[in-house]
Amino acid sequence: DTGVSQDPRHKITKRGQNVTFRCDPISEHNRLYWYRQTLGQGPEFLTYFQNEAQLEKSRLLSDRFSAERPKGSFSTLEIQRTEQGDSAMYLCASSLTWDRAYEQYFGPGTRLTVT
Amino acid sequence: AQKITQTQPGMFVQEKEAVTLDCTYDTSDPSYGLFWYKQPSSGEMIFLIYQGSYDQQNATEGRYSLNFQKARKSANLVISASQLGDSAMYFCAMRGGSEKLVFGKGTKLTVNP
């Protein structure tokens, strides 16, 4: 059973450009989460999906951010008109079901640098 | 609102000794879960241990144990017999009525030989 994978692992972009990240959860995990982690901080929740439905979005997710999970499998996170403040590690996680005891399995993250 | 506080930015421990990493939390949810994750320099978050708010006994997973004191709202992680590979960032997190995990700022643990 492979773990959560994310692509790319690193992305350097110029301010104002659009970027898209991909997350492939553990197969059959119906919940998928996106977090953002800036230097020296813990991860902060951005959004999550149950199958293809986006059920919760943080206010951190401005209108420049959009996430999709079109077929309930992989997910994409797009940032439009990137700003230097978007530089961070973007983490994806998945879990099998909602059960308060069920841990979220994290991927290796995509590190975004906006120059 | 939920909040996790980790007051130790960094901790040092000698190899083979035990170490306690502190975590306090605040929530109004009657039912919640507490988690500890390890983040090595590679960046991936690794799940270590879970404690439910209604669990009667403290959770243990191998060398990891969680010292849960509900009245004090604390959920400290105890690592016994530290190994060099334990050097990493450690994050305490909680989940209440929402799906999301709320994380603390983390503690950097360094294990000295």
Short mmCIF file of C-alpha atoms in Angstrom, two decimals:
data_model
loop_
_atom_site.label_atom_id
_atom_site.label_comp_id
_atom_site.label_asym_id
_atom_site.label_seq_id
_atom_site.Cartn_x
_atom_site.Cartn_y
_atom_site.Cartn_z
CA ASP A 1 0.00 0.00 0.00
CA THR A 2 1.63 3.22 -1.14
CA GLY A 3 1.34 6.34 0.95
CA VAL A 4 0.10 9.80 0.06
CA SER A 5 2.07 11.27 -2.82
CA GLN A 6 2.41 14.89 -3.87
CA ASP A 7 3.75 16.44 -7.03
CA PRO A 8 5.87 18.44 -7.50
CA ARG A 9 8.01 18.28 -4.38
CA HIS A 10 9.45 21.72 -5.03
CA LYS A 11 8.16 24.65 -7.05
CA ILE A 12 9.81 28.00 -7.64
CA THR A 13 7.69 30.60 -9.36
CA LYS A 14 7.66 34.30 -9.95
CA ARG A 15 5.17 36.56 -8.26
CA GLY A 16 1.98 36.81 -10.26
CA GLN A 17 2.22 33.37 -11.85
CA ASN A 18 -0.29 30.58 -11.33
CA VAL A 19 0.75 27.25 -9.83
CA THR A 20 -1.01 23.91 -9.43
CA PHE A 21 -0.16 21.10 -7.04
CA ARG A 22 -1.38 17.54 -7.14
CA CYS A 23 -2.10 15.11 -4.33
CA ASP A 24 -2.77 11.39 -4.67
CA PRO A 25 -4.22 9.97 -1.43
CA ILE A 26 -3.94 6.44 -0.16
CA SER A 27 -6.24 4.37 -2.34
CA GLU A 28 -9.80 4.07 -1.01
CA HIS A 29 -9.32 6.90 1.48
CA ASN A 30 -12.45 8.96 1.09
CA ARG A 31 -11.25 12.03 2.95
CA LEU A 32 -8.54 14.33 1.67
CA TYR A 33 -7.14 17.41 3.42
CA TRP A 34 -4.90 20.32 2.46
CA TYR A 35 -2.74 22.16 4.98
CA ARG A 36 -0.20 24.95 4.68
CA GLN A 37 2.92 25.15 6.83
CA THR A 38 5.09 28.24 7.02
CA LEU A 39 8.56 28.29 8.54
CA GLY A 40 8.57 27.77 12.28
CA GLN A 41 4.86 27.03 12.48
CA GLY A 42 2.65 23.99 12.64
CA PRO A 43 0.44 23.09 9.69
CA GLU A 44 -2.70 25.19 9.22
CA PHE A 45 -5.87 23.72 7.77
CA LEU A 46 -6.95 24.95 4.34
CA THR A 47 -9.74 22.67 3.13
CA TYR A 48 -10.98 19.10 3.02
CA PHE A 49 -12.97 16.80 0.77
CA GLN A 50 -15.20 13.85 1.40
CA ASN A 51 -15.07 11.99 -1.89
CA GLU A 52 -15.53 14.75 -4.48
CA ALA A 53 -17.40 17.18 -2.23
CA GLN A 54 -15.49 20.06 -0.69
CA LEU A 55 -16.99 20.26 2.80
CA GLU A 56 -14.99 22.88 4.65
CA LYS A 57 -12.74 25.78 3.70
CA SER A 58 -10.60 27.88 5.98
CA ARG A 59 -10.71 31.66 5.74
CA LEU A 60 -7.01 31.30 4.91
CA LEU A 61 -8.20 30.08 1.52
CA SER A 62 -8.58 33.38 -0.30
CA ASP A 63 -10.30 33.65 -3.67
CA ARG A 64 -6.92 33.14 -5.32
CA PHE A 65 -6.91 29.56 -4.03
CA SER A 66 -9.05 26.79 -5.46
CA ALA A 67 -9.06 23.08 -4.77
CA GLU A 68 -10.75 20.26 -6.61
CA ARG A 69 -11.18 16.54 -6.30
CA PRO A 70 -13.13 15.79 -9.46
CA LYS A 71 -13.53 12.02 -9.23
CA GLY A 72 -13.03 11.55 -5.55
CA SER A 73 -9.50 10.29 -6.03
CA PHE A 74 -6.62 12.73 -6.59
CA SER A 75 -6.91 16.41 -5.75
CA THR A 76 -5.40 19.60 -7.12
CA LEU A 77 -4.70 22.87 -5.34
CA GLU A 78 -4.29 25.92 -7.58
CA ILE A 79 -2.97 29.30 -6.52
CA GLN A 80 -3.58 32.15 -8.93
CA ARG A 81 -1.52 35.35 -9.05
CA THR A 82 0.95 34.07 -6.49
CA GLU A 83 2.31 36.43 -3.84
CA GLN A 84 5.49 36.18 -1.78
CA GLY A 85 3.35 35.43 1.25
CA ASP A 86 2.22 32.22 -0.43
CA SER A 87 5.71 30.76 0.02
CA ALA A 88 5.19 27.74 2.28
CA MET A 89 5.02 23.97 2.42
CA TYR A 90 1.69 22.66 1.17
CA LEU A 91 0.77 19.37 2.80
CA CYS A 92 -1.87 16.90 1.73
CA ALA A 93 -3.32 14.24 4.00
CA SER A 94 -5.93 11.53 3.68
CA SER A 95 -7.96 9.35 5.99
CA LEU A 96 -10.27 6.41 5.52
CA THR A 97 -13.30 7.57 7.40
CA TRP A 98 -14.46 10.10 9.86
CA ASP A 99 -13.72 8.63 13.20
CA ARG A 100 -12.12 10.78 15.81
CA ALA A 101 -9.58 8.02 16.34
CA TYR A 102 -8.59 7.87 12.68
CA GLU A 103 -5.32 9.55 12.05
CA GLN A 104 -4.60 11.55 8.93
CA TYR A 105 -1.76 10.23 6.79
CA PHE A 106 0.38 13.00 5.35
CA GLY A 107 2.28 13.24 2.11
CA PRO A 108 5.81 14.63 1.76
CA GLY A 109 4.54 18.10 0.85
CA THR A 110 5.16 20.57 -1.95
CA ARG A 111 7.49 23.40 -1.05
CA LEU A 112 6.53 26.59 -2.89
CA THR A 113 8.92 29.51 -3.22
CA VAL A 114 7.58 32.71 -4.75
CA THR A 115 10.28 35.09 -5.92
CA ALA B 1 -12.22 27.80 18.96
CA GLN B 2 -9.56 25.19 19.53
CA LYS B 3 -6.02 26.00 20.50
CA ILE B 4 -2.86 23.99 21.08
CA THR B 5 0.07 25.42 23.03
CA GLN B 6 3.55 23.96 22.97
CA THR B 7 5.78 26.06 25.19
CA GLN B 8 9.11 24.35 24.52
CA PRO B 9 10.68 25.60 21.27
CA GLY B 10 13.58 23.20 21.71
CA MET B 11 14.51 20.28 23.91
CA PHE B 12 17.74 18.32 24.33
CA VAL B 13 18.07 14.78 25.64
CA GLN B 14 20.87 12.25 25.94
CA GLU B 15 20.57 9.07 23.97
CA LYS B 16 18.80 6.29 25.92
CA GLU B 17 17.17 8.73 28.35
CA ALA B 18 13.47 9.63 28.52
CA VAL B 19 12.07 13.01 27.54
CA THR B 20 8.70 14.71 27.99
CA LEU B 21 7.33 17.16 25.44
CA ASP B 22 4.62 19.45 26.78
CA CYS B 23 1.26 20.19 25.19
CA THR B 24 -1.75 22.05 26.55
CA TYR B 25 -5.00 22.52 24.72
CA ASP B 26 -8.19 24.52 24.87
CA THR B 27 -11.54 23.54 23.43
CA SER B 28 -15.24 23.79 24.15
CA ASP B 29 -16.02 20.52 22.35
CA PRO B 30 -17.09 17.80 24.79
CA SER B 31 -15.57 15.12 22.57
CA TYR B 32 -12.17 15.53 20.97
CA GLY B 33 -9.03 13.70 20.00
CA LEU B 34 -5.42 14.55 20.66
CA PHE B 35 -2.57 13.54 18.35
CA TRP B 36 1.19 13.72 18.24
CA TYR B 37 3.07 13.87 14.95
CA LYS B 38 6.80 13.74 14.22
CA GLN B 39 8.28 15.78 11.38
CA PRO B 40 11.84 14.89 10.40
CA SER B 41 13.92 17.26 8.30
CA SER B 42 12.54 15.53 5.20
CA GLY B 43 9.22 17.24 5.92
CA GLU B 44 6.72 14.39 6.09
CA MET B 45 4.39 14.34 9.09
CA ILE B 46 4.46 10.93 10.81
CA PHE B 47 1.62 9.94 13.13
CA LEU B 48 2.84 8.74 16.53
CA ILE B 49 -0.02 8.40 19.00
CA TYR B 50 -3.68 9.24 19.63
CA GLN B 51 -5.70 9.90 22.80
CA GLY B 52 -9.47 10.25 22.87
CA SER B 53 -11.05 12.61 25.38
CA TYR B 54 -13.17 9.81 26.84
CA ASP B 55 -10.42 7.22 26.96
CA GLN B 56 -9.86 6.08 30.50
CA GLN B 57 -6.28 4.99 30.06
CA ASN B 58 -3.29 6.87 28.74
CA ALA B 59 -2.32 5.84 25.22
CA THR B 60 0.92 3.98 24.56
CA GLU B 61 2.61 3.01 21.30
CA GLY B 62 5.96 1.33 21.73
CA ARG B 63 8.40 3.89 23.14
CA TYR B 64 5.76 6.64 23.00
CA SER B 65 3.22 7.30 25.70
CA LEU B 66 0.78 10.13 26.17
CA ASN B 67 0.34 11.58 29.66
CA PHE B 68 -3.26 12.78 29.45
CA GLN B 69 -4.53 15.00 32.28
CA LYS B 70 -7.98 16.10 31.26
CA ALA B 71 -8.62 18.46 34.17
CA ARG B 72 -5.41 20.30 33.42
CA LYS B 73 -6.02 20.12 29.66
CA SER B 74 -2.62 18.69 29.02
CA ALA B 75 -1.46 15.91 26.72
CA ASN B 76 2.27 15.51 27.12
CA LEU B 77 4.27 13.10 24.98
CA VAL B 78 6.80 10.89 26.74
CA ILE B 79 9.52 9.24 24.66
CA SER B 80 11.40 6.55 26.51
CA ALA B 81 14.92 5.35 25.67
CA SER B 82 15.60 8.14 23.16
CA GLN B 83 17.41 7.27 19.95
CA LEU B 84 19.39 9.46 17.59
CA GLY B 85 16.66 8.99 15.00
CA ASP B 86 14.17 10.67 17.32
CA SER B 87 15.73 14.05 16.53
CA ALA B 88 12.95 15.94 14.75
CA MET B 89 10.13 18.45 15.18
CA TYR B 90 7.20 17.18 17.23
CA PHE B 91 3.72 18.59 16.86
CA CYS B 92 0.74 18.22 19.14
CA ALA B 93 -2.65 18.48 17.42
CA MET B 94 -6.31 18.14 18.24
CA ARG B 95 -9.55 17.45 16.42
CA GLY B 96 -12.90 18.38 17.88
CA GLY B 97 -16.26 18.76 16.22
CA SER B 98 -14.66 19.60 12.88
CA GLU B 99 -12.62 17.39 10.57
CA LYS B 100 -9.59 19.61 10.66
CA LEU B 101 -6.55 19.12 12.83
CA VAL B 102 -5.37 22.14 14.80
CA PHE B 103 -1.62 22.05 15.42
CA GLY B 104 0.70 23.69 17.90
CA LYS B 105 3.91 25.41 16.88
CA GLY B 106 6.00 22.38 17.62
CA THR B 107 9.03 21.41 19.69
CA LYS B 108 12.40 20.66 18.14
CA LEU B 109 13.93 17.65 19.85
CA THR B 110 17.65 16.99 19.63
CA VAL B 111 19.03 13.68 20.85
CA ASN B 112 22.70 13.84 21.76
CA PRO B 113 24.98 10.77 21.57
#
